């Protein structure tokens, strides 16, 4: 009889989330839901100019406004709060000093200039309007490609606007292009996007002067890394800083950062000895939370007439914005790593020029450099197929590595762990009945309808990553503990914010320990409780963090087995552990894991030299990244009269290795596709020629709505990886990476009658209509 | 101004600034923090509540406008420990991830189902167009509302 009376495992089943009961009843606690007695509120005066000198700031009237407690400007805190840090380390990288409040000049619209502290939200916001700043506008740099060529310089000390030039790739690309039968080239633009987590950022800082301890509640994906950085910035010992990521309302990379407000609120609380809170408005979120993408470049592919790829070249400009946030310069380097896509390409070269502009920094947004690579490769494949007269599916198939060629070495220096790209593509083709679809398309075209079929096969780099390839450690940690009452506590260094690891990590642990799922409690996001961890980003939480849970649980079982053998008065080798029960004693006696846990805590009957308690911690260092892959097919119909795009079907076959909880995996794919589709069709951050943010509200920035999105038809193939014992690869970004080219390829396919080779995203009806009506 | 409103069946009286938003009244005066704020401009729907049975966005309603009204928030939906069918639907169908849009989305769905107890998929999608979700891609939300509609229709019969 097992301890929980079950033999069925949790892993692999669509277990309903344990997080949900609190969230569907409005009982979760996001930062703004945490209330401390006497808390004060902070509002910011932010730069209305993209580039300006600050001649003076007059805060007198604001200081006298009702409810105002204090006001801080850049000069008030100069030298007392460290600069906003960047973790990216690239050869020759120029790093401008990024003060938490502007000093002397402002460099982008939304940059914090002054902070008002008041007794209420309304009073703080009112007082901002009483601050007088004399701004002297300066020349503005908006266009990254133009800025790389010359013109006004943003950071004078550097002499130009080029932050770095990054070269990637292996092989003789020039020789590949010289020997090619066919070269296709296309200029492509990856527009700037806003991540738009539904919960904006928020910070609550509380300093206790007696204990000299700071607690910082903040909406972050990386509580431990943030603790380290904020401690350095404000000069407190790191072990006196406790960062808590409570319920976090989405991140998508935007909360994988260290922001000015996080350090500044901490500093203000230390000055005032009061809790201080700042909750970002959506307008602030659009202007002063990181953006994503923003690459523009020329991509070229060299092929033989039979479709064999010989080489790929990508010359690209990355619009970094005015300053480096945590990973700003590093994101385009991920593009360079993934330019082989899922194809055998013997020679690859990327030259990326990172350029300063008077805009908010770009940084990691879901996919972070990989969607750009996939888009470039998958668009080139379709353009090449068209120009060579080969079906786009056949061209892809011809260049796939076969399953027995893995681990597969790319000309970008990676080793893809495992893959079966044919299988995923075949499954997707079968789901849409591809050959028949092409026949129907012919008759539709003959009837004057504009129907397009878009295919995208992708591979992505996940489970970030081996520490040698990461700026601040790529491992993850877990502690598993069984309490005296038999309840199991799991502490993960990952920091889930919607992905559902409270459930999936409980599934893993419950299965291994043979206990009921409801007896496992997963704790995350509190540096005062959880051992140091890295956090949640780069589709790493389950592949790296889940693996740490597995190894910690194994360690715990190993200790429990020793104690069980002692309790059963037999040798450890005789003891077996199944469904939560240790057995193997000559007299058939058994003990449960819960009984062992109690014995471990009572500690009066333990084997000699045994440490009391039952707890194990493991730090897992992955030996490689993982490389999930898949095939997405999109079928669209374009309205001739309006240019409107209707998605008729969307099919996605993703392979993320083994699956812990299919419900969660599907959810990740759904959301990812929606964001990729948003980029393909709707979304774009727009700054005008003065560097003014035109898309400053959700009225102007088009986040997709329910009626604009299709029903997704999903399936999976399952190719395990040997990078981790769970065989999981990661799935958080797959949908975003696979979907964008599938949609654009479909629309361009639909517009074939008009001889269109490429249209830059977002494919708004107006652009399509201009193509159709030749205007 | 003195106002009195009934929130989740309980009477709340307060003296408030005329400019106080209903959502701030709910969160900061009544301490019901289940109603979230996502954009302050009535575009995201995170703050949706029922005002006299109609779904409204509480970030663009003044507390004084709600004087004398009945308000239902996410905290008032479950009764006697029993989840509302829409809440159950969201849990069953994995209709939420980060959970931030969820209270508003659930209240908007309740408002929708008050007007149409057997909506088609297209009607659900159109009906929820005032509520943004960045995590789910909406499909599971649609399925959640459909399943709630079926359960509620069954209960009516």
Tab-separated table of N, CA and C in Angstrom, chain A residues 423-434 631-633 651-653:
chain	number	residue	atom	x	y	z
A	423	UNK	N	10.009	15.038	-38.735
A	423	UNK	CA	8.813	14.494	-38.074
A	423	UNK	C	7.826	15.601	-37.720
A	424	UNK	N	8.349	16.704	-37.189
A	424	UNK	CA	7.455	17.799	-36.803
A	424	UNK	C	6.800	18.411	-38.042
A	425	UNK	N	7.604	18.585	-39.090
A	425	UNK	CA	7.052	19.171	-40.319
A	425	UNK	C	6.013	18.233	-40.937
A	426	UNK	N	6.342	16.944	-40.989
A	426	UNK	CA	5.397	15.984	-41.577
A	426	UNK	C	4.070	15.992	-40.825
A	427	UNK	N	4.155	16.080	-39.516
A	427	UNK	CA	2.932	16.085	-38.710
A	427	UNK	C	2.091	17.324	-39.035
A	428	UNK	N	2.742	18.473	-39.125
A	428	UNK	CA	2.010	19.704	-39.420
A	428	UNK	C	1.405	19.645	-40.824
A	429	UNK	N	2.162	19.109	-41.767
A	429	UNK	CA	1.660	19.007	-43.147
A	429	UNK	C	0.447	18.088	-43.203
A	430	UNK	N	0.519	17.001	-42.437
A	430	UNK	CA	-0.614	16.067	-42.421
A	430	UNK	C	-1.849	16.731	-41.822
A	431	UNK	N	-1.629	17.553	-40.799
A	431	UNK	CA	-2.777	18.205	-40.134
A	431	UNK	C	-3.515	19.141	-41.096
A	432	UNK	N	-2.791	19.770	-41.995
A	432	UNK	CA	-3.474	20.680	-42.936
A	432	UNK	C	-3.744	20.014	-44.280
A	433	UNK	N	-3.256	18.785	-44.466
A	433	UNK	CA	-3.329	18.109	-45.762
A	433	UNK	C	-2.735	19.020	-46.843
A	434	UNK	N	-1.431	19.200	-46.737
A	434	UNK	CA	-0.723	20.237	-47.476
A	434	UNK	C	-0.933	20.154	-48.994
A	631	UNK	N	7.238	23.039	-36.319
A	631	UNK	CA	6.769	23.496	-37.621
A	631	UNK	C	5.417	24.166	-37.437
A	632	UNK	N	5.306	25.382	-37.921
A	632	UNK	CA	4.040	26.121	-37.854
A	632	UNK	C	3.532	26.367	-39.270
A	633	UNK	N	2.230	26.188	-39.461
A	633	UNK	CA	1.628	26.461	-40.769
A	633	UNK	C	0.438	27.384	-40.565
A	651	UNK	N	-1.841	26.119	-37.480
A	651	UNK	CA	-1.439	24.799	-36.993
A	651	UNK	C	-0.001	24.882	-36.475
A	652	UNK	N	0.216	24.377	-35.280
A	652	UNK	CA	1.560	24.405	-34.702
A	652	UNK	C	1.913	23.033	-34.148
A	653	UNK	N	3.009	22.502	-34.616
A	653	UNK	CA	3.544	21.267	-34.034
A	653	UNK	C	4.867	21.636	-33.381
